[in-house]
Amino acid sequence: MSSKVRIAIAGYGNLGRGVESALARTPDMELVAVFTRRDPAGLVLQSGGVPVHAMARIEDFVDAVDVLILCGGSKTDLPEQGPALAALFNTVDSFDTHAKVPEYFAAVDAAARGGKRVAVISVGWDPGLFSINRLYGEAVLPDGASYTFWGKGLSQGHSDALRRVPGVQGAVQYTIPSQAAIERVRSGSRPSLTTREKHTRECHVVLEAGADPSAVEQAILTMPDYFADYDTKVNFISAEALRRDHAAMPHGGFVIRSGTTGVASSQIMEFGLKLDSNPEFTSSVLVAYARAAFRLGQQGEVGARTVFDIAPGLLSPKSAAELRKELL
């Protein structure tokens, strides 16, 4: 590329800060703006010289941004922001409510096609890299079973969903995999596992003054798509304990495909991640797919895409010839 790809960030929470950090390690891209719903004057970035603008003014910068990375939450932010901003910019987002991906894709696709833009949705490690490895496993081992385990780690999406519950001042959620279930899968026995058998969810919640703990707990335990299908424990803690004991954001997990080839040969494919910082890693994936979104836009492509639709070579700053020589 003859010049740097101009990247802007919409939303400056943990994910937005992670994108900013990832861009600092990405020579072919530059951060040109951050957009926020907060007071721009009160936002202090890690990078010097990058302007911060009010989200309400984002339409004024259509010609100044090559790709806009959306860093809002999946529960309430992205369902609104995704389609609205895909009509204006090439976008990449990390929408992670698996059950609602088809309807979200349809909404974003219509908006992006109307605006003649490219929008890459549901980018990260799950959905994202784990999704690709589930596809590889099914394609390579059609006679088999796929298993996904998450954690132990802090889930950004589920923590965000907790914080949206009325009466909750602050919260984090940890996903904890069953080691016994993992070992059964690795044995090649292809067990049939329910959602509850594979994971538990542990919530640490700070209540707002006057909030009813029972009502908050019930709202959490019955929340569809997030907690209703899991054994979930809700722990009420102080704001001090939340700051002291839950500031780190580790995560990780495994995608395992157990299959059979030939007459009776057992084959196991496994992809795993162990992450010190969930948002920083997710942000790094977003930045790689922002490069792909830019290239697709340069080629005249329009509409929504997922990780299934994007060739791996488009993620790399290296040329196709360099990739063939160095990595193939």
Coordinates of C-alpha atoms in Angstrom, one line a residue:
M1 CA 0.0 0.0 0.0
S2 CA 1.3 3.4 -0.9
S3 CA -0.3 5.2 2.0
K4 CA -1.6 4.2 5.4
V5 CA -5.1 3.0 5.9
R6 CA -7.0 5.6 7.9
I7 CA -8.8 4.0 10.8
A8 CA -11.3 5.6 13.2
I9 CA -12.8 4.1 16.4
A10 CA -16.4 4.4 17.4
G11 CA -16.6 4.0 21.2
Y12 CA -13.7 4.2 23.6
G13 CA -14.2 1.6 26.3
N14 CA -11.9 -1.5 26.8
L15 CA -12.3 -2.5 23.2
G16 CA -11.7 0.9 21.8
R17 CA -8.5 1.3 23.9
G18 CA -7.4 -2.1 22.7
V19 CA -7.8 -1.1 19.0
E20 CA -5.8 2.0 19.7
S21 CA -3.0 -0.1 21.2
A22 CA -3.1 -2.6 18.3
L23 CA -2.9 0.2 15.7
A24 CA 0.3 1.4 17.4
R25 CA 1.9 -1.9 16.4
T26 CA 0.5 -1.8 12.8
P27 CA 2.7 0.2 10.5
D28 CA 0.4 0.2 7.4
M29 CA -2.5 1.8 9.4
E30 CA -3.0 5.0 11.3
L31 CA -5.6 6.1 13.9
V32 CA -7.1 9.3 12.6
A33 CA -10.1 9.9 15.0
V34 CA -12.0 8.6 17.9
F35 CA -15.8 9.1 18.2
T36 CA -17.5 9.0 21.6
R37 CA -20.9 9.6 23.2
R38 CA -19.1 11.1 26.2
D39 CA -17.8 14.6 26.3
P40 CA -14.9 14.6 23.9
A41 CA -13.0 17.2 25.9
G42 CA -12.8 14.8 28.9
L43 CA -11.5 11.8 26.9
V44 CA -7.7 11.2 27.3
L45 CA -6.3 8.9 24.6
Q46 CA -3.1 6.8 24.8
S47 CA -2.0 8.3 21.5
G48 CA -1.0 11.9 21.2
G49 CA -2.3 14.1 18.4
V50 CA -5.4 12.0 17.6
P51 CA -8.6 14.1 17.7
V52 CA -11.7 13.0 19.6
H53 CA -15.1 14.0 18.3
A54 CA -18.7 13.6 19.4
M55 CA -20.5 10.6 18.0
A56 CA -23.2 13.0 16.8
R57 CA -20.8 14.6 14.4
I58 CA -19.6 11.3 12.8
E59 CA -21.3 12.0 9.4
D60 CA -19.0 15.0 8.9
F61 CA -16.0 12.7 8.6
V62 CA -17.1 10.2 5.9
D63 CA -14.4 11.3 3.5
A64 CA -11.6 11.3 6.2
V65 CA -11.9 7.6 7.3
D66 CA -11.2 4.4 5.3
V67 CA -12.5 2.0 7.9
L68 CA -14.5 2.6 11.1
I69 CA -14.0 0.0 13.8
L70 CA -17.2 -0.2 16.0
C71 CA -16.3 -0.9 19.6
G72 CA -19.8 -0.8 21.3
G73 CA -21.5 -3.6 23.1
S74 CA -23.5 -6.3 21.3
K75 CA -26.6 -6.1 23.6
T76 CA -27.8 -2.6 22.8
D77 CA -25.1 -0.5 21.0
L78 CA -24.3 -2.5 17.8
P79 CA -27.9 -3.5 16.8
E80 CA -28.5 0.2 16.3
Q81 CA -25.0 1.5 15.4
G82 CA -24.0 -1.4 13.1
P83 CA -26.6 -0.7 10.3
A84 CA -26.6 3.1 10.8
L85 CA -22.8 3.4 10.4
A86 CA -22.4 0.7 7.7
A87 CA -24.5 3.0 5.5
L88 CA -21.8 5.7 5.8
F89 CA -18.4 3.9 6.3
N90 CA -16.6 0.7 5.7
T91 CA -17.0 -0.9 9.1
V92 CA -15.7 -3.8 11.2
D93 CA -17.5 -4.9 14.4
S94 CA -17.4 -7.6 17.1
F95 CA -21.1 -8.4 17.4
D96 CA -21.1 -11.6 19.5
T97 CA -24.7 -12.6 20.3
H98 CA -24.5 -15.8 18.3
A99 CA -28.2 -16.5 18.2
K100 CA -28.9 -13.1 16.6
V101 CA -26.1 -13.1 14.0
P102 CA -28.4 -13.9 11.0
E103 CA -30.8 -11.0 11.7
Y104 CA -27.9 -8.6 12.5
F105 CA -26.1 -9.6 9.3
A106 CA -29.3 -9.0 7.2
A107 CA -29.7 -5.5 8.7
V108 CA -26.1 -4.5 8.2
D109 CA -26.0 -6.0 4.8
A110 CA -28.9 -3.9 3.6
A111 CA -27.4 -0.7 5.0
A112 CA -23.9 -1.4 3.6
R113 CA -25.3 -2.2 0.1
G114 CA -27.4 1.0 0.2
G115 CA -24.3 3.0 1.1
K116 CA -22.0 1.1 -1.3
R117 CA -19.8 0.1 1.7
V118 CA -18.2 -3.0 3.1
A119 CA -19.2 -4.1 6.6
V120 CA -17.4 -7.0 8.3
I121 CA -19.4 -8.3 11.3
S122 CA -18.8 -10.6 14.2
V123 CA -15.0 -10.3 14.2
G124 CA -12.9 -11.5 17.1
W125 CA -12.0 -14.9 18.5
D126 CA -15.5 -16.2 19.1
P127 CA -17.3 -15.4 16.9
G128 CA -14.3 -15.1 14.6
L129 CA -11.2 -17.3 14.8
F130 CA -13.1 -20.0 16.6
S131 CA -15.9 -19.9 13.9
I132 CA -13.3 -20.5 11.2
N133 CA -11.8 -23.5 13.1
R134 CA -15.3 -25.0 13.5
L135 CA -15.7 -24.7 9.8
Y136 CA -12.3 -26.3 9.1
G137 CA -13.1 -29.1 11.4
E138 CA -16.5 -29.9 9.8
A139 CA -15.1 -29.6 6.3
V140 CA -12.0 -31.8 6.9
L141 CA -13.7 -34.4 9.2
P142 CA -17.3 -34.7 8.0
D143 CA -17.7 -37.8 10.1
G144 CA -17.3 -36.2 13.5
A145 CA -18.4 -33.9 16.2
S146 CA -17.4 -30.3 17.1
Y147 CA -17.0 -28.9 20.6
T148 CA -16.3 -25.4 21.8
F149 CA -15.1 -24.6 25.3
W150 CA -14.6 -21.0 26.6
G151 CA -12.5 -19.9 29.6
K152 CA -11.8 -19.7 32.3
G153 CA -12.0 -16.1 31.5
L154 CA -13.8 -12.8 31.7
S155 CA -16.4 -12.4 28.9
Q156 CA -16.8 -8.8 27.7
G157 CA -20.1 -9.4 26.1
H158 CA -21.7 -11.1 29.1
S159 CA -20.2 -8.6 31.5
D160 CA -21.7 -5.8 29.4
A161 CA -25.0 -7.5 29.5
L162 CA -24.8 -7.7 33.3
R163 CA -24.1 -4.0 33.5
R164 CA -27.3 -3.3 31.5
V165 CA -29.5 -5.0 34.1
P166 CA -31.5 -2.4 36.2
G167 CA -30.0 -2.0 39.6
V168 CA -26.5 -3.0 38.6
Q169 CA -23.7 -0.5 39.1
G170 CA -20.8 -2.6 37.9
A171 CA -20.2 -6.3 37.1
V172 CA -18.0 -8.9 35.5
Q173 CA -18.8 -12.4 34.4
Y174 CA -16.4 -15.4 34.2
T175 CA -17.0 -18.4 31.9
I176 CA -15.7 -21.6 33.4
P177 CA -15.3 -24.8 31.3
S178 CA -15.7 -28.3 32.7
Q179 CA -12.3 -30.0 32.7
A180 CA -14.0 -33.4 32.9
A181 CA -16.0 -32.5 29.7
I182 CA -12.8 -31.4 27.9
E183 CA -11.0 -34.6 28.7
R184 CA -13.9 -36.7 27.5
V185 CA -13.8 -34.8 24.2
R186 CA -10.0 -35.2 23.8
S187 CA -10.3 -38.9 24.4
G188 CA -12.1 -39.2 21.0
S189 CA -15.2 -40.7 22.5
R190 CA -17.5 -38.0 21.0
P191 CA -19.7 -37.5 24.0
S192 CA -23.1 -35.8 23.7
L193 CA -22.8 -32.8 26.1
T194 CA -25.5 -30.4 27.1
T195 CA -24.8 -26.7 27.4
R196 CA -24.9 -27.0 31.2
E197 CA -22.5 -29.9 31.2
K198 CA -19.8 -27.9 29.3
H199 CA -19.7 -24.6 31.2
T200 CA -20.8 -22.6 34.2
R201 CA -21.1 -18.9 34.5
E202 CA -19.9 -16.9 37.5
C203 CA -21.1 -13.3 38.0
H204 CA -19.7 -10.7 40.4
V205 CA -22.1 -7.8 40.7
V206 CA -22.1 -4.4 42.4
L207 CA -25.6 -3.2 43.2
E208 CA -26.8 0.4 42.9
A209 CA -28.0 1.9 46.1
G210 CA -31.4 0.7 47.0
A211 CA -31.5 -2.1 44.4
D212 CA -33.3 -5.3 45.2
P213 CA -30.7 -8.2 45.1
S214 CA -33.4 -10.8 44.5
A215 CA -34.8 -8.9 41.5
V216 CA -31.4 -8.3 40.0
E217 CA -30.4 -12.0 40.5
Q218 CA -33.6 -13.2 38.8
A219 CA -33.1 -10.8 35.9
I220 CA -29.6 -12.3 35.4
L221 CA -30.5 -15.9 35.8
T222 CA -33.4 -15.7 33.3
M223 CA -31.7 -13.6 30.6
P224 CA -32.0 -15.3 27.2
D225 CA -29.0 -15.8 25.0
Y226 CA -26.7 -15.1 28.0
F227 CA -27.5 -16.9 31.2
A228 CA -30.8 -18.8 31.0
D229 CA -29.2 -22.0 29.6
Y230 CA -26.3 -22.2 32.0
D231 CA -25.7 -23.0 35.7
T232 CA -25.1 -19.4 36.8
K233 CA -23.9 -18.2 40.2
V234 CA -24.4 -14.5 41.1
N235 CA -22.1 -13.0 43.8
F236 CA -22.8 -9.6 45.2
I237 CA -19.6 -7.7 46.0
S238 CA -18.5 -4.1 46.8
A239 CA -17.2 -1.6 44.3
E240 CA -13.9 -1.8 46.0
A241 CA -13.7 -5.6 45.6
L242 CA -14.6 -5.2 41.9
R243 CA -11.8 -2.8 41.3
R244 CA -9.3 -4.8 43.4
D245 CA -10.0 -8.3 42.4
H246 CA -11.5 -8.1 38.9
A247 CA -9.5 -5.5 36.9
A248 CA -7.7 -8.1 34.7
M249 CA -9.4 -9.5 31.7
P250 CA -8.0 -12.9 30.9
H251 CA -9.8 -15.4 28.6
G252 CA -9.3 -18.2 26.2
G253 CA -10.6 -21.6 25.2
F254 CA -10.6 -24.4 22.7
V255 CA -12.3 -25.6 19.5
I256 CA -12.0 -29.4 19.1
R257 CA -13.2 -31.5 16.2
S258 CA -13.2 -35.3 16.9
G259 CA -13.7 -37.4 13.8
T260 CA -13.0 -40.6 12.0
T261 CA -11.3 -41.2 8.7
G262 CA -10.9 -44.5 6.7
V263 CA -12.3 -47.5 8.5
A264 CA -11.7 -46.5 12.1
S265 CA -8.9 -44.0 12.4
S266 CA -9.6 -41.5 15.2
Q267 CA -8.5 -37.9 14.3
I268 CA -8.6 -34.9 16.6
M269 CA -8.2 -31.2 15.5
E270 CA -7.8 -28.6 18.2
F271 CA -7.3 -24.9 18.2
G272 CA -6.7 -23.1 21.5
L273 CA -6.1 -19.6 22.9
K274 CA -4.7 -18.5 26.2
L275 CA -5.2 -14.7 26.6
D276 CA -3.9 -12.3 29.2
S277 CA -6.2 -9.6 27.8
N278 CA -9.5 -10.5 26.1
P279 CA -10.2 -7.0 24.7
E280 CA -6.6 -6.5 23.5
F281 CA -6.6 -9.7 21.6
T282 CA -10.1 -9.1 20.2
S283 CA -9.0 -5.7 19.1
S284 CA -6.0 -7.1 17.3
V285 CA -8.3 -9.4 15.3
L286 CA -10.5 -6.4 14.5
V287 CA -7.6 -4.4 13.2
A288 CA -6.5 -7.3 10.9
Y289 CA -10.0 -7.5 9.4
A290 CA -10.1 -3.7 9.0
R291 CA -7.2 -4.2 6.5
A292 CA -9.4 -6.8 4.7
A293 CA -12.4 -4.5 4.7
F294 CA -10.3 -1.7 3.2
R295 CA -9.0 -4.0 0.5
L296 CA -12.5 -5.3 -0.4
G297 CA -13.7 -1.7 -0.6
Q298 CA -10.9 -0.8 -3.0
Q299 CA -11.9 -3.7 -5.2
G300 CA -15.4 -2.4 -5.4
E301 CA -17.1 -4.9 -3.1
V302 CA -20.2 -3.9 -1.2
G303 CA -22.3 -5.4 1.5
A304 CA -21.8 -7.3 4.8
R305 CA -19.2 -10.1 5.2
T306 CA -18.3 -12.5 8.0
V307 CA -14.9 -14.2 8.6
F308 CA -16.2 -17.1 6.4
D309 CA -16.2 -14.8 3.4
I310 CA -12.7 -13.3 3.6
A311 CA -9.6 -14.9 2.2
P312 CA -6.8 -15.2 4.9
G313 CA -4.3 -13.4 2.6
L314 CA -6.4 -10.2 2.9
L315 CA -5.6 -10.0 6.6
S316 CA -1.9 -9.7 6.2
P317 CA 0.1 -6.6 5.3
K318 CA 2.3 -8.9 3.1
S319 CA 1.8 -9.3 -0.6
A320 CA 0.5 -12.6 -2.1
A321 CA 4.0 -13.3 -3.4
E322 CA 5.5 -12.8 0.0
L323 CA 3.0 -15.0 1.7
R324 CA 3.6 -17.8 -0.8
K325 CA 7.4 -17.5 -0.3
E326 CA 7.4 -17.1 3.5
L327 CA 4.4 -18.9 5.0
L328 CA 3.1 -21.5 2.5

